[in-house]
PDB file of C-alpha atoms in Angstrom:
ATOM      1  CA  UNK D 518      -5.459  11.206  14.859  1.00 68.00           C
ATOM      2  CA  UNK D 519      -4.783   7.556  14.085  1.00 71.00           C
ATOM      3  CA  UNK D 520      -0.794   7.448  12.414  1.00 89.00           C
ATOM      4  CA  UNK D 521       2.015   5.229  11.798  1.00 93.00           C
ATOM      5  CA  UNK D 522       5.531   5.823  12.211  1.00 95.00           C
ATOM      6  CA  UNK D 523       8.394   4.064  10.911  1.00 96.00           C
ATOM      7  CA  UNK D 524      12.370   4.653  11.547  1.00 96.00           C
ATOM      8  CA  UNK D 525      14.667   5.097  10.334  1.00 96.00           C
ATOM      9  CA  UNK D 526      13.401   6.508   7.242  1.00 95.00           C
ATOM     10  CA  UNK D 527      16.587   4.636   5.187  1.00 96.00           C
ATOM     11  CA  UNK D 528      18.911   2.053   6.270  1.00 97.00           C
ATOM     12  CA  UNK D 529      22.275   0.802   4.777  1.00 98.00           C
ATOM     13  CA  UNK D 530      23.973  -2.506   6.127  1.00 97.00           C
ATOM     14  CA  UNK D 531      26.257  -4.889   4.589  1.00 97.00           C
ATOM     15  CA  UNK D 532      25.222  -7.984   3.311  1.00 97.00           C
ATOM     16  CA  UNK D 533      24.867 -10.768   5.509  1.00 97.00           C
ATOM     17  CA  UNK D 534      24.265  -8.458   8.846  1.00 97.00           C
ATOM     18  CA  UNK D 535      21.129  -8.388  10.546  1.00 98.00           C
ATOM     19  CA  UNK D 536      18.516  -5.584  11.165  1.00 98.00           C
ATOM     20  CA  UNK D 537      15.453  -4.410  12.706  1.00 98.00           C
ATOM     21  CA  UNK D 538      13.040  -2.134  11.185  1.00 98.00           C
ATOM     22  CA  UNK D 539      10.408   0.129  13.619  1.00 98.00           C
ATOM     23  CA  UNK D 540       6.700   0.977  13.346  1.00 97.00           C
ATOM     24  CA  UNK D 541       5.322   3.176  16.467  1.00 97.00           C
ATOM     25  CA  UNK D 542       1.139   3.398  16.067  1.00 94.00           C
ATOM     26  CA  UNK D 543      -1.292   5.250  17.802  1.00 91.00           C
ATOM     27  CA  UNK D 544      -4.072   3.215  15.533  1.00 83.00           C
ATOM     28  CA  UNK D 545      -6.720   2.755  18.474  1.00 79.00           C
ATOM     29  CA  UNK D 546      -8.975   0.092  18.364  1.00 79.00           C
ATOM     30  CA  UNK D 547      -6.856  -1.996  16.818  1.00 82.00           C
ATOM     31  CA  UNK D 548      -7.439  -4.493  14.571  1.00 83.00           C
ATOM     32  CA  UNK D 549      -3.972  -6.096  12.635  1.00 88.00           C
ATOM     33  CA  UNK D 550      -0.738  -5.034  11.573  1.00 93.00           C
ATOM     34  CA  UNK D 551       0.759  -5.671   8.216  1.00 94.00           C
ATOM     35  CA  UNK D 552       4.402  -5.137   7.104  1.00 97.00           C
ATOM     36  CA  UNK D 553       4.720  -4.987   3.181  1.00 97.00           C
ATOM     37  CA  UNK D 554       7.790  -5.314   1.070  1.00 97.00           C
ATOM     38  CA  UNK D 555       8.331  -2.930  -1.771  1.00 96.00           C
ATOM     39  CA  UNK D 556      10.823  -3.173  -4.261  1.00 95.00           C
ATOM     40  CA  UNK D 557      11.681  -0.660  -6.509  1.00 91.00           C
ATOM     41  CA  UNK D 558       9.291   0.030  -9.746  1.00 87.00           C
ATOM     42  CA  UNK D 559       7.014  -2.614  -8.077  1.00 90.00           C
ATOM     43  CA  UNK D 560       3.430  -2.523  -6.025  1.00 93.00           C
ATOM     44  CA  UNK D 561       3.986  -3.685  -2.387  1.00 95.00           C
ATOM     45  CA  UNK D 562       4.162  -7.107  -0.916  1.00 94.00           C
ATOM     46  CA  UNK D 563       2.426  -8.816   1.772  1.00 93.00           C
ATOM     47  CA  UNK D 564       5.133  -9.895   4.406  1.00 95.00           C
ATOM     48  CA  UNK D 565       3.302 -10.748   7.694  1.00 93.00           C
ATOM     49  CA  UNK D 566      -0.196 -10.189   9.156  1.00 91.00           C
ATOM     50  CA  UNK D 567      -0.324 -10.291  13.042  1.00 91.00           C
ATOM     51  CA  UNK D 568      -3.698  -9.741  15.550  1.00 87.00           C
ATOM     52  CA  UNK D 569      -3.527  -8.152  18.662  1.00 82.00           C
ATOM     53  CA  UNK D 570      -3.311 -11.662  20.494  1.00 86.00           C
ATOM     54  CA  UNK D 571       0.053 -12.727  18.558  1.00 89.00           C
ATOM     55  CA  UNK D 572       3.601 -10.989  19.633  1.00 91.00           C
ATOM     56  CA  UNK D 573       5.975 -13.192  16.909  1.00 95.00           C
ATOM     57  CA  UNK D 574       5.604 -13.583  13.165  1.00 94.00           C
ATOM     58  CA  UNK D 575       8.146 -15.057  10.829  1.00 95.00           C
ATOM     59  CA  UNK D 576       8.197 -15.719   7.485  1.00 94.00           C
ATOM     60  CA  UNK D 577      11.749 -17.326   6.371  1.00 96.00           C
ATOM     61  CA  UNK D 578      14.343 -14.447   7.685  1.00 97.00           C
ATOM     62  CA  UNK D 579      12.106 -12.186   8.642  1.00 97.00           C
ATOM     63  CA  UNK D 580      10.371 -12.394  12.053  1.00 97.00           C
ATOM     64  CA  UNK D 581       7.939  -9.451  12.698  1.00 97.00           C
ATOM     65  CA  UNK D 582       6.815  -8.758  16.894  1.00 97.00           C
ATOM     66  CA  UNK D 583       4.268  -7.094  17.881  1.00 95.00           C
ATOM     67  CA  UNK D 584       3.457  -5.052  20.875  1.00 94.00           C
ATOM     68  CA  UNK D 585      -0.084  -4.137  21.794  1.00 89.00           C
ATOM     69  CA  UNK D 586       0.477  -2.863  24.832  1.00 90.00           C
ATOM     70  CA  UNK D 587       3.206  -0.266  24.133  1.00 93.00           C
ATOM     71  CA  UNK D 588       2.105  -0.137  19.988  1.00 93.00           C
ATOM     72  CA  UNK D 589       4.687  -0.844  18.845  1.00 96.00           C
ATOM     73  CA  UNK D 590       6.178  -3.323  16.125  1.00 97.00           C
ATOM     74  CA  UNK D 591       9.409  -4.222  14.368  1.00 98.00           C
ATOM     75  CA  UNK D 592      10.540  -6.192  12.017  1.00 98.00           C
ATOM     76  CA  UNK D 593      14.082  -8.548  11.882  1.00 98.00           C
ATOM     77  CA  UNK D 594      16.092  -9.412   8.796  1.00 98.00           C
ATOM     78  CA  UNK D 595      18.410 -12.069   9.403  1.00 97.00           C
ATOM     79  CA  UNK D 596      21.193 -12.873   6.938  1.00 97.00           C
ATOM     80  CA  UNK D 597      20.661 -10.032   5.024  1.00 97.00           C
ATOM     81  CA  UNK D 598      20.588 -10.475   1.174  1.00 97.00           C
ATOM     82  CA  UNK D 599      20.940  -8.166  -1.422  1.00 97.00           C
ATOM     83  CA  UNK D 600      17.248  -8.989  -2.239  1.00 97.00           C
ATOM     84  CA  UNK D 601      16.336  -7.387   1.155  1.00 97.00           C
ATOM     85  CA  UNK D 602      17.211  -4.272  -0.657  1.00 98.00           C
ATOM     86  CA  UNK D 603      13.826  -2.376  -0.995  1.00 97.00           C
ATOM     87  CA  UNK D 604      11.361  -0.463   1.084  1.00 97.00           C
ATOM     88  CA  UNK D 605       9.772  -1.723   4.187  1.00 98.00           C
ATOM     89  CA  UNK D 606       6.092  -0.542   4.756  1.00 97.00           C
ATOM     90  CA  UNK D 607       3.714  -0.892   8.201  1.00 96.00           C
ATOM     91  CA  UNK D 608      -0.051  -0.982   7.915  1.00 93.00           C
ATOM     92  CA  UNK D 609      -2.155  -0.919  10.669  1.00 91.00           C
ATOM     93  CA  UNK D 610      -6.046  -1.661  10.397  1.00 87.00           C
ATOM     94  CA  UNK D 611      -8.115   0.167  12.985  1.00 79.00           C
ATOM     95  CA  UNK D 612     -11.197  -2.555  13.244  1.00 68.00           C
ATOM     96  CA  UNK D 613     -12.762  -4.769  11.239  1.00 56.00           C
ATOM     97  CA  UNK D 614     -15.329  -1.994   8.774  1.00 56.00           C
ATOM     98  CA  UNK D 615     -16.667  -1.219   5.889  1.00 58.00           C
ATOM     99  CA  UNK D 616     -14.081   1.940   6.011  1.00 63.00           C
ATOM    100  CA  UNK D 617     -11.132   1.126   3.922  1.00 64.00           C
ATOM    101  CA  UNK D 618     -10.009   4.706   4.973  1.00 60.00           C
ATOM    102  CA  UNK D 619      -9.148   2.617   8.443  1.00 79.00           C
ATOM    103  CA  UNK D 620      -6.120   1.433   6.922  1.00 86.00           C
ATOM    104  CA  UNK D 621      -3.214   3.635   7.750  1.00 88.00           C
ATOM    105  CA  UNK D 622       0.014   3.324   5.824  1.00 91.00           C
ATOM    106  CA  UNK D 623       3.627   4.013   7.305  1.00 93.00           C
ATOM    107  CA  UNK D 624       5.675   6.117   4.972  1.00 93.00           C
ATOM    108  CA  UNK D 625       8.124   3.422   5.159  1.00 95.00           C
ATOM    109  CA  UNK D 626      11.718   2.556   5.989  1.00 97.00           C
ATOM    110  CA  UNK D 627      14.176   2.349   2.460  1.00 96.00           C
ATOM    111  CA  UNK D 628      16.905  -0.216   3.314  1.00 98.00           C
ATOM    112  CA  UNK D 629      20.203  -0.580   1.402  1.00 98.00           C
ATOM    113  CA  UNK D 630      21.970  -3.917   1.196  1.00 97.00           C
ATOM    114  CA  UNK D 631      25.476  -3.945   0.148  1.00 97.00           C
ATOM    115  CA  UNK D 632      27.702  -6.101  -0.995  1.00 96.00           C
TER     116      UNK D 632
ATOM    117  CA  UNK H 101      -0.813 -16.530  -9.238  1.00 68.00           C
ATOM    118  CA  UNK H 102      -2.758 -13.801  -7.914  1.00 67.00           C
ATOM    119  CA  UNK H 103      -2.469 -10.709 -10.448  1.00 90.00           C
ATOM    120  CA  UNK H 104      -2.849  -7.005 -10.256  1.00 95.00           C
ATOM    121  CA  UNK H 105      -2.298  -5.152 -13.947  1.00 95.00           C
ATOM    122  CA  UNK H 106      -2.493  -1.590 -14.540  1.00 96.00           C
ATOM    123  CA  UNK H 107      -2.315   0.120 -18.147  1.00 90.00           C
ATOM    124  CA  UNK H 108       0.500   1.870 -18.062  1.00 91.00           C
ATOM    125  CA  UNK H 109       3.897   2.260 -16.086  1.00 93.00           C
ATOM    126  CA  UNK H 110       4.643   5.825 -16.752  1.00 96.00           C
ATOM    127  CA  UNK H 111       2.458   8.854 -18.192  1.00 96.00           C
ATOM    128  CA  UNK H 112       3.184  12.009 -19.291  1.00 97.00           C
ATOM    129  CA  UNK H 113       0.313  14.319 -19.613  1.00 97.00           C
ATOM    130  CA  UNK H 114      -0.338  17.983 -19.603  1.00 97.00           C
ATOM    131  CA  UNK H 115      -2.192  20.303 -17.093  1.00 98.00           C
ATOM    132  CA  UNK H 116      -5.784  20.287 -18.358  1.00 97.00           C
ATOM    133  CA  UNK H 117      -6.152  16.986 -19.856  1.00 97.00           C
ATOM    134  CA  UNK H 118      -8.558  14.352 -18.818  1.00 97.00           C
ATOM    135  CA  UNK H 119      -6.394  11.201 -17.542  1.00 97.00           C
ATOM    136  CA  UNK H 120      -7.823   7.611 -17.499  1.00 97.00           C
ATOM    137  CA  UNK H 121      -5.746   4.933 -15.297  1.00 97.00           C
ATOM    138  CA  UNK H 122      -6.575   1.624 -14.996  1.00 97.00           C
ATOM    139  CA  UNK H 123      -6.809  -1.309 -13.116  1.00 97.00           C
ATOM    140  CA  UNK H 124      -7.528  -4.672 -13.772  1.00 97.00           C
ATOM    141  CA  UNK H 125      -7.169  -7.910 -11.659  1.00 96.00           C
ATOM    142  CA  UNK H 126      -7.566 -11.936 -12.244  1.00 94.00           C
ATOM    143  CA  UNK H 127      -8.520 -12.796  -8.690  1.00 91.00           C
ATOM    144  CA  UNK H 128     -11.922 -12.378  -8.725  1.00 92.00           C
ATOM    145  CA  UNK H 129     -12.052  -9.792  -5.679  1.00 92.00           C
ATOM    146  CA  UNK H 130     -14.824  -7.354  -4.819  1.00 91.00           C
ATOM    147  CA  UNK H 131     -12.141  -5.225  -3.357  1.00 92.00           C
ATOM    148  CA  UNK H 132     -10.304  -2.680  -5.096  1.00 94.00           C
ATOM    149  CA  UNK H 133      -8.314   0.479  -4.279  1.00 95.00           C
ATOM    150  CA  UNK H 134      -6.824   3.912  -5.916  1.00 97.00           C
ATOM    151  CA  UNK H 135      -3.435   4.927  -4.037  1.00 97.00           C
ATOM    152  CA  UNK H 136      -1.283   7.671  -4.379  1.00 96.00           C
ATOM    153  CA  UNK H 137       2.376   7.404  -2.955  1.00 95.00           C
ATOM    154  CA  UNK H 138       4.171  10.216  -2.521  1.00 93.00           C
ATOM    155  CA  UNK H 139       8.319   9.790  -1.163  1.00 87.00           C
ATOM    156  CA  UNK H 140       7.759  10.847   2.840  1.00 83.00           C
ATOM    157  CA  UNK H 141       4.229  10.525   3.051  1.00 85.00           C
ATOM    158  CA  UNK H 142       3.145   7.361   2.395  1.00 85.00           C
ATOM    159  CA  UNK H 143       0.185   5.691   0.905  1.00 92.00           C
ATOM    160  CA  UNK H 144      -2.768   7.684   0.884  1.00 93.00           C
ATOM    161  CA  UNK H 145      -6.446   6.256  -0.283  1.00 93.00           C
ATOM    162  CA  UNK H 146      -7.905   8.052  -3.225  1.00 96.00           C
ATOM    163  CA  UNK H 147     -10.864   6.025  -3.669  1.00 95.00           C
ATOM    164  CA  UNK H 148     -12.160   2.660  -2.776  1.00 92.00           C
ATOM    165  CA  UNK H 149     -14.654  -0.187  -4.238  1.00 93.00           C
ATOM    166  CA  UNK H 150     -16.382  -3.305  -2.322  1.00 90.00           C
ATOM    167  CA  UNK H 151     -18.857  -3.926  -5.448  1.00 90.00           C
ATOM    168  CA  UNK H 152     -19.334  -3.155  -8.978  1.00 93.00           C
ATOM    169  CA  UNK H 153     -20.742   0.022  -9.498  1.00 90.00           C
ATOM    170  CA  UNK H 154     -20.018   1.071  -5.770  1.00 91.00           C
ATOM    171  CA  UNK H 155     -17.321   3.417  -4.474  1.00 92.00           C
ATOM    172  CA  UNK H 156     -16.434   5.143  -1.439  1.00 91.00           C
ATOM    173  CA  UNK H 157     -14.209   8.165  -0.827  1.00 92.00           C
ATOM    174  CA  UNK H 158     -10.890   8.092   0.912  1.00 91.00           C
ATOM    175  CA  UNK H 159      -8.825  10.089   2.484  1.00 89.00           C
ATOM    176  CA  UNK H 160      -7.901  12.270  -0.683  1.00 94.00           C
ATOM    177  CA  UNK H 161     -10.314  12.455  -3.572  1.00 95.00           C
ATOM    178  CA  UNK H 162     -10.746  15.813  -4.799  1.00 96.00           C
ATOM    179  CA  UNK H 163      -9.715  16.379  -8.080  1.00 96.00           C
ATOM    180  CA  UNK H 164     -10.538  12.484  -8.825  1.00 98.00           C
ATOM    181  CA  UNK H 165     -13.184  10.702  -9.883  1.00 97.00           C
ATOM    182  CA  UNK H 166     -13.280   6.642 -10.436  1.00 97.00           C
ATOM    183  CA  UNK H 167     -15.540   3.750 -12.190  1.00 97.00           C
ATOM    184  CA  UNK H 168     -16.293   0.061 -11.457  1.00 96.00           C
ATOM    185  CA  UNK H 169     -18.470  -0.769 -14.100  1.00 96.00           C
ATOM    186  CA  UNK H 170     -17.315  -4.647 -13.856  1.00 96.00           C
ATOM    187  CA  UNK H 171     -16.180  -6.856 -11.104  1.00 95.00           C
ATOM    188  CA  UNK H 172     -12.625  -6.937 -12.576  1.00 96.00           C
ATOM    189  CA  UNK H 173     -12.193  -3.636 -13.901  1.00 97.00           C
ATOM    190  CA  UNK H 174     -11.531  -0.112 -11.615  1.00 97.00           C
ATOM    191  CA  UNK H 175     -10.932   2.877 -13.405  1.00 97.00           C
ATOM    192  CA  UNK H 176      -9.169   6.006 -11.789  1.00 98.00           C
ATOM    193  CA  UNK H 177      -9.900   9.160 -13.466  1.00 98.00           C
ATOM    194  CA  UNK H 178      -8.667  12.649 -13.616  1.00 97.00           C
ATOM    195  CA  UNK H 179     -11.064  15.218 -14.750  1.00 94.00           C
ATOM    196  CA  UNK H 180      -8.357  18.396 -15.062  1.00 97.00           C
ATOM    197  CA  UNK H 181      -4.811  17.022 -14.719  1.00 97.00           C
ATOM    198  CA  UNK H 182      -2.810  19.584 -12.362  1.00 97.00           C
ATOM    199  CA  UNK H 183       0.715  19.515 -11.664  1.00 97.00           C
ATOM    200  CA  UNK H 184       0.104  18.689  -7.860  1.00 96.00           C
ATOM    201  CA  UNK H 185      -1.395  15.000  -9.346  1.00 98.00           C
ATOM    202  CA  UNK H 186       2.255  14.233 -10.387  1.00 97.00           C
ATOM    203  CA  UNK H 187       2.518  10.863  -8.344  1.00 97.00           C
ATOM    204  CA  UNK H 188       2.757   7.174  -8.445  1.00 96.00           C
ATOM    205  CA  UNK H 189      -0.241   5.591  -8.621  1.00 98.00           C
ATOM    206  CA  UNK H 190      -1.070   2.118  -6.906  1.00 97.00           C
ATOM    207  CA  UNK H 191      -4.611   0.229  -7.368  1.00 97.00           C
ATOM    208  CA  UNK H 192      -5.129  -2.747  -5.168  1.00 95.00           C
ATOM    209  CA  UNK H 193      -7.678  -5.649  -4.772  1.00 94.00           C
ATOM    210  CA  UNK H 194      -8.462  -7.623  -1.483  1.00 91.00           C
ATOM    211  CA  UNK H 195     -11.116 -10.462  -0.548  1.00 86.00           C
ATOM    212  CA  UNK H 196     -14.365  -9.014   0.685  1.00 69.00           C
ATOM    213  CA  UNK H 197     -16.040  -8.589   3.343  1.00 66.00           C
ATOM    214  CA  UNK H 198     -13.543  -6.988   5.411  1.00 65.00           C
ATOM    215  CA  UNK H 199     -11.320  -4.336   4.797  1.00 65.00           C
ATOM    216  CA  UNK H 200      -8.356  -5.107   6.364  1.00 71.00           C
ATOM    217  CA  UNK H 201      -7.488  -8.183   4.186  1.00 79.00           C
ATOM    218  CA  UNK H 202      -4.292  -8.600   2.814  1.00 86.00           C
ATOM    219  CA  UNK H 203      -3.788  -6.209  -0.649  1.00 91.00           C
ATOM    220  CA  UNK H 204      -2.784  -7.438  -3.628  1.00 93.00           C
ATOM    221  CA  UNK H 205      -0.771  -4.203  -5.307  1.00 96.00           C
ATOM    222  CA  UNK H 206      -0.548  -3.635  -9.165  1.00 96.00           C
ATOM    223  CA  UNK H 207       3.404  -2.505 -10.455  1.00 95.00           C
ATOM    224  CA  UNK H 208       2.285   1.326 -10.040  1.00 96.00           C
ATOM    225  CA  UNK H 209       1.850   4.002 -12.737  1.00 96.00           C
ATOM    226  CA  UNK H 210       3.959   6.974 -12.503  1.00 96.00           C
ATOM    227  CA  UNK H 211       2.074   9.697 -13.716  1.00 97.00           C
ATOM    228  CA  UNK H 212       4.144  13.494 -14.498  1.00 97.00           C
ATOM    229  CA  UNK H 213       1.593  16.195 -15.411  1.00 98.00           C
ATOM    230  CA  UNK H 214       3.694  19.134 -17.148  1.00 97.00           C
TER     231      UNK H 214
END
Protein backbone atom coordinates (compact mmCIF):
# COMPACT_ATOMS: atom_id res chain seq x y z
CA UNK A 1 0.00 0.00 0.00
CA UNK A 2 1.41 3.30 -1.23
CA UNK A 3 1.87 5.75 2.30
CA UNK A 4 3.63 8.65 3.59
CA UNK A 5 5.16 9.16 6.80
CA UNK A 6 6.20 12.17 8.47
CA UNK A 7 8.11 12.70 12.03
CA UNK A 8 7.94 13.91 14.37
CA UNK A 9 4.34 14.40 14.48
CA UNK A 10 4.99 18.07 16.47
CA UNK A 11 8.04 20.01 16.92
CA UNK A 12 8.90 22.96 19.31
CA UNK A 13 12.23 25.04 18.81
CA UNK A 14 13.13 28.45 19.70
CA UNK A 15 13.17 31.09 17.40
CA UNK A 16 16.03 31.59 15.33
CA UNK A 17 17.26 27.68 15.56
CA UNK A 18 17.21 25.53 12.72
CA UNK A 19 15.25 22.27 11.90
CA UNK A 20 14.59 19.46 9.72
CA UNK A 21 11.32 17.97 9.10
CA UNK A 22 11.01 13.97 7.72
CA UNK A 23 8.82 12.29 5.09
CA UNK A 24 9.61 8.33 4.63
CA UNK A 25 7.42 7.02 1.29
CA UNK A 26 6.85 3.81 -0.03
CA UNK A 27 4.88 5.72 -3.11
CA UNK A 28 6.25 3.34 -5.99
CA UNK A 29 6.46 4.54 -9.27
CA UNK A 30 7.15 7.69 -8.36
CA UNK A 31 6.34 10.66 -9.83
CA UNK A 32 7.08 14.16 -7.48
CA UNK A 33 7.13 15.15 -4.05
CA UNK A 34 5.47 18.18 -2.65
CA UNK A 35 5.91 19.72 0.85
CA UNK A 36 2.94 22.15 1.75
CA UNK A 37 2.77 24.72 4.46
CA UNK A 38 -0.32 24.97 6.57
CA UNK A 39 -1.07 27.52 8.89
CA UNK A 40 -3.63 27.41 11.25
CA UNK A 41 -7.47 28.12 10.07
CA UNK A 42 -5.90 28.20 6.53
CA UNK A 43 -5.88 25.66 3.27
CA UNK A 44 -2.28 24.42 2.61
CA UNK A 45 0.54 26.00 0.76
CA UNK A 46 2.69 24.96 -1.97
CA UNK A 47 6.38 25.01 -0.64
CA UNK A 48 8.55 22.97 -3.09
CA UNK A 49 7.93 20.49 -5.95
CA UNK A 50 10.92 18.11 -6.66
CA UNK A 51 11.17 15.04 -9.57
CA UNK A 52 12.89 12.04 -9.04
CA UNK A 53 16.06 13.47 -10.96
CA UNK A 54 16.49 16.56 -8.41
CA UNK A 55 18.01 15.85 -4.67
CA UNK A 56 17.95 19.90 -3.44
CA UNK A 57 15.09 22.37 -3.42
CA UNK A 58 15.06 25.72 -1.72
CA UNK A 59 12.81 28.27 -1.55
CA UNK A 60 14.22 31.30 0.76
CA UNK A 61 14.98 29.31 4.25
CA UNK A 62 13.70 26.36 3.42
CA UNK A 63 15.69 23.82 1.36
CA UNK A 64 13.77 20.51 0.77
CA UNK A 65 16.21 17.04 -0.41
CA UNK A 66 15.10 14.40 -1.83
CA UNK A 67 16.11 10.82 -1.87
CA UNK A 68 14.88 8.41 -4.50
CA UNK A 69 16.87 5.82 -3.79
CA UNK A 70 16.26 5.32 -0.04
CA UNK A 71 12.53 7.42 -0.31
CA UNK A 72 13.08 9.50 1.66
CA UNK A 73 12.78 13.45 2.00
CA UNK A 74 13.22 16.26 4.50
CA UNK A 75 12.81 19.49 4.75
CA UNK A 76 15.32 22.44 6.52
CA UNK A 77 14.20 25.64 8.20
CA UNK A 78 16.91 27.93 8.67
CA UNK A 79 16.57 30.96 10.94
CA UNK A 80 13.52 29.95 12.25
CA UNK A 81 10.72 32.62 12.51
CA UNK A 82 7.78 32.71 14.38
CA UNK A 83 5.97 32.56 10.96
CA UNK A 84 7.45 29.01 10.55
CA UNK A 85 4.95 28.22 13.17
CA UNK A 86 2.35 25.94 11.37
CA UNK A 87 2.01 22.47 10.00
CA UNK A 88 4.33 20.91 7.56
CA UNK A 89 2.64 18.48 5.01
CA UNK A 90 4.46 15.80 2.33
CA UNK A 91 2.68 14.77 -0.84
CA UNK A 92 3.89 12.31 -2.96
CA UNK A 93 2.38 11.70 -6.58
CA UNK A 94 2.63 8.10 -7.74
CA UNK A 95 2.81 8.84 -11.79
CA UNK A 96 1.64 11.12 -13.97
CA UNK A 97 -2.67 9.81 -14.33
CA UNK A 98 -5.83 10.60 -14.64
CA UNK A 99 -6.13 9.15 -10.83
CA UNK A 100 -6.10 12.01 -8.48
CA UNK A 101 -6.50 9.20 -5.81
CA UNK A 102 -2.47 8.83 -6.68
CA UNK A 103 -1.80 11.63 -4.53
CA UNK A 104 -0.97 10.53 -1.06
CA UNK A 105 -0.94 13.03 1.77
CA UNK A 106 1.42 12.84 4.95
CA UNK A 107 -0.51 13.48 8.11
CA UNK A 108 1.95 16.10 8.73
CA UNK A 109 4.53 17.41 11.18
CA UNK A 110 2.94 20.57 13.64
CA UNK A 111 5.97 22.78 14.47
CA UNK A 112 6.07 25.33 17.33
CA UNK A 113 8.23 28.42 17.09
CA UNK A 114 8.93 30.27 20.18
CA UNK A 115 10.01 33.26 21.08
CA UNK B 1 -3.56 36.16 -7.16
CA UNK B 2 -4.65 32.75 -7.55
CA UNK B 3 -7.94 32.22 -5.33
CA UNK B 4 -9.70 29.34 -3.74
CA UNK B 5 -13.19 30.50 -1.78
CA UNK B 6 -15.41 28.27 0.00
CA UNK B 7 -18.93 29.35 1.56
CA UNK B 8 -18.50 29.00 4.83
CA UNK B 9 -15.71 28.64 7.60
CA UNK B 10 -17.59 26.78 10.19
CA UNK B 11 -21.06 24.78 10.14
CA UNK B 12 -23.09 23.47 12.56
CA UNK B 13 -25.65 21.06 11.40
CA UNK B 14 -27.65 18.23 12.77
CA UNK B 15 -27.59 14.41 12.06
CA UNK B 16 -30.09 13.99 9.22
CA UNK B 17 -29.84 17.14 7.39
CA UNK B 18 -28.82 17.56 3.85
CA UNK B 19 -25.43 19.73 3.84
CA UNK B 20 -24.31 21.78 0.75
CA UNK B 21 -20.46 23.01 0.78
CA UNK B 22 -19.02 24.90 -1.69
CA UNK B 23 -16.28 25.74 -3.68
CA UNK B 24 -15.51 28.29 -5.95
CA UNK B 25 -12.19 29.40 -7.65
CA UNK B 26 -10.91 32.49 -10.00
CA UNK B 27 -8.17 30.58 -11.76
CA UNK B 28 -9.84 29.16 -14.40
CA UNK B 29 -8.76 25.39 -13.59
CA UNK B 30 -10.42 22.20 -14.76
CA UNK B 31 -9.16 20.69 -11.61
CA UNK B 32 -10.92 20.57 -8.48
CA UNK B 33 -10.94 18.49 -5.28
CA UNK B 34 -13.19 17.57 -1.99
CA UNK B 35 -10.78 16.83 1.12
CA UNK B 36 -11.42 15.82 4.41
CA UNK B 37 -8.64 16.36 7.14
CA UNK B 38 -8.87 14.70 10.06
CA UNK B 39 -5.86 15.55 13.13
CA UNK B 40 -3.50 12.14 12.64
CA UNK B 41 -4.69 11.05 9.47
CA UNK B 42 -4.16 13.34 7.00
CA UNK B 43 -5.78 14.45 3.85
CA UNK B 44 -7.99 12.05 2.41
CA UNK B 45 -9.78 12.55 -1.26
CA UNK B 46 -13.52 12.60 -1.12
CA UNK B 47 -14.17 13.32 -4.61
CA UNK B 48 -12.44 14.72 -7.58
CA UNK B 49 -13.28 16.81 -10.96
CA UNK B 50 -11.07 17.25 -14.31
CA UNK B 51 -14.24 18.80 -16.27
CA UNK B 52 -17.53 20.27 -15.77
CA UNK B 53 -20.03 17.86 -15.21
CA UNK B 54 -17.34 15.06 -14.59
CA UNK B 55 -16.30 13.50 -11.28
CA UNK B 56 -14.39 10.69 -10.07
CA UNK B 57 -14.40 8.92 -6.70
CA UNK B 58 -11.61 9.01 -4.20
CA UNK B 59 -10.46 7.32 -1.65
CA UNK B 60 -13.55 8.04 0.72
CA UNK B 61 -16.89 8.88 -0.80
CA UNK B 62 -19.61 7.11 0.77
CA UNK B 63 -21.97 9.09 2.40
CA UNK B 64 -21.06 12.04 -0.22
CA UNK B 65 -22.16 13.06 -3.22
CA UNK B 66 -20.71 16.26 -5.35
CA UNK B 67 -21.66 18.63 -8.51
CA UNK B 68 -19.67 20.55 -11.18
CA UNK B 69 -22.25 22.04 -13.06
CA UNK B 70 -19.74 25.03 -14.15
CA UNK B 71 -16.09 25.28 -14.75
CA UNK B 72 -15.68 27.44 -11.59
CA UNK B 73 -18.08 26.06 -9.31
CA UNK B 74 -17.69 22.37 -7.24
CA UNK B 75 -20.23 21.56 -4.92
CA UNK B 76 -19.71 18.93 -2.03
CA UNK B 77 -22.80 17.48 -0.76
CA UNK B 78 -24.04 15.51 2.12
CA UNK B 79 -27.15 13.58 1.61
CA UNK B 80 -27.74 12.43 5.59
CA UNK B 81 -25.32 14.39 7.81
CA UNK B 82 -23.86 11.78 10.49
CA UNK B 83 -21.79 12.59 13.32
CA UNK B 84 -18.72 10.62 11.83
CA UNK B 85 -18.76 13.65 8.85
CA UNK B 86 -17.66 16.07 11.67
CA UNK B 87 -14.37 17.28 9.84
CA UNK B 88 -12.61 20.05 8.12
CA UNK B 89 -13.27 20.27 4.80
CA UNK B 90 -10.66 21.39 2.04
CA UNK B 91 -11.63 21.83 -1.85
CA UNK B 92 -8.75 22.41 -4.16
CA UNK B 93 -8.16 23.36 -7.88
CA UNK B 94 -5.02 22.47 -10.04
CA UNK B 95 -4.08 23.01 -13.88
CA UNK B 96 -5.19 20.13 -16.03
CA UNK B 97 -4.05 17.62 -17.60
CA UNK B 98 -2.15 16.04 -14.96
CA UNK B 99 -2.93 15.29 -11.62
CA UNK B 100 -0.10 15.86 -9.75
CA UNK B 101 0.04 19.68 -10.32
CA UNK B 102 0.54 21.91 -7.66
CA UNK B 103 -3.05 22.52 -5.49
CA UNK B 104 -4.35 25.57 -4.86
CA UNK B 105 -6.32 24.99 -1.24
CA UNK B 106 -9.47 27.05 -0.20
CA UNK B 107 -9.32 28.38 3.89
CA UNK B 108 -11.28 25.02 4.90
CA UNK B 109 -14.82 24.65 6.32
CA UNK B 110 -15.14 23.10 9.61
CA UNK B 111 -18.16 21.29 9.62
CA UNK B 112 -19.68 19.77 13.46
CA UNK B 113 -22.74 17.56 12.86
CA UNK B 114 -24.58 17.25 16.41
Amino acid sequence: KNQVEQSPQSLIILEGKNCTLQCNYTVSPFSNLRWYKQDTGRGPVSLTIMTFSENTKSNGRYTATLDADTKQSSLHITASQLSDSASYICVVSDQVSSSASKIIFGSGTRLSIRP
Amino acid sequence: DVKVTQSSRYLVKRTGEKVFLECVQDMDHENMFWYRQDPGLGLRLIYFSYDVKMKEKGDIPEGYSVSREKKERFSLILESASTNQTSMYLCASSLGGATDGEQYFGPGTRLTVT
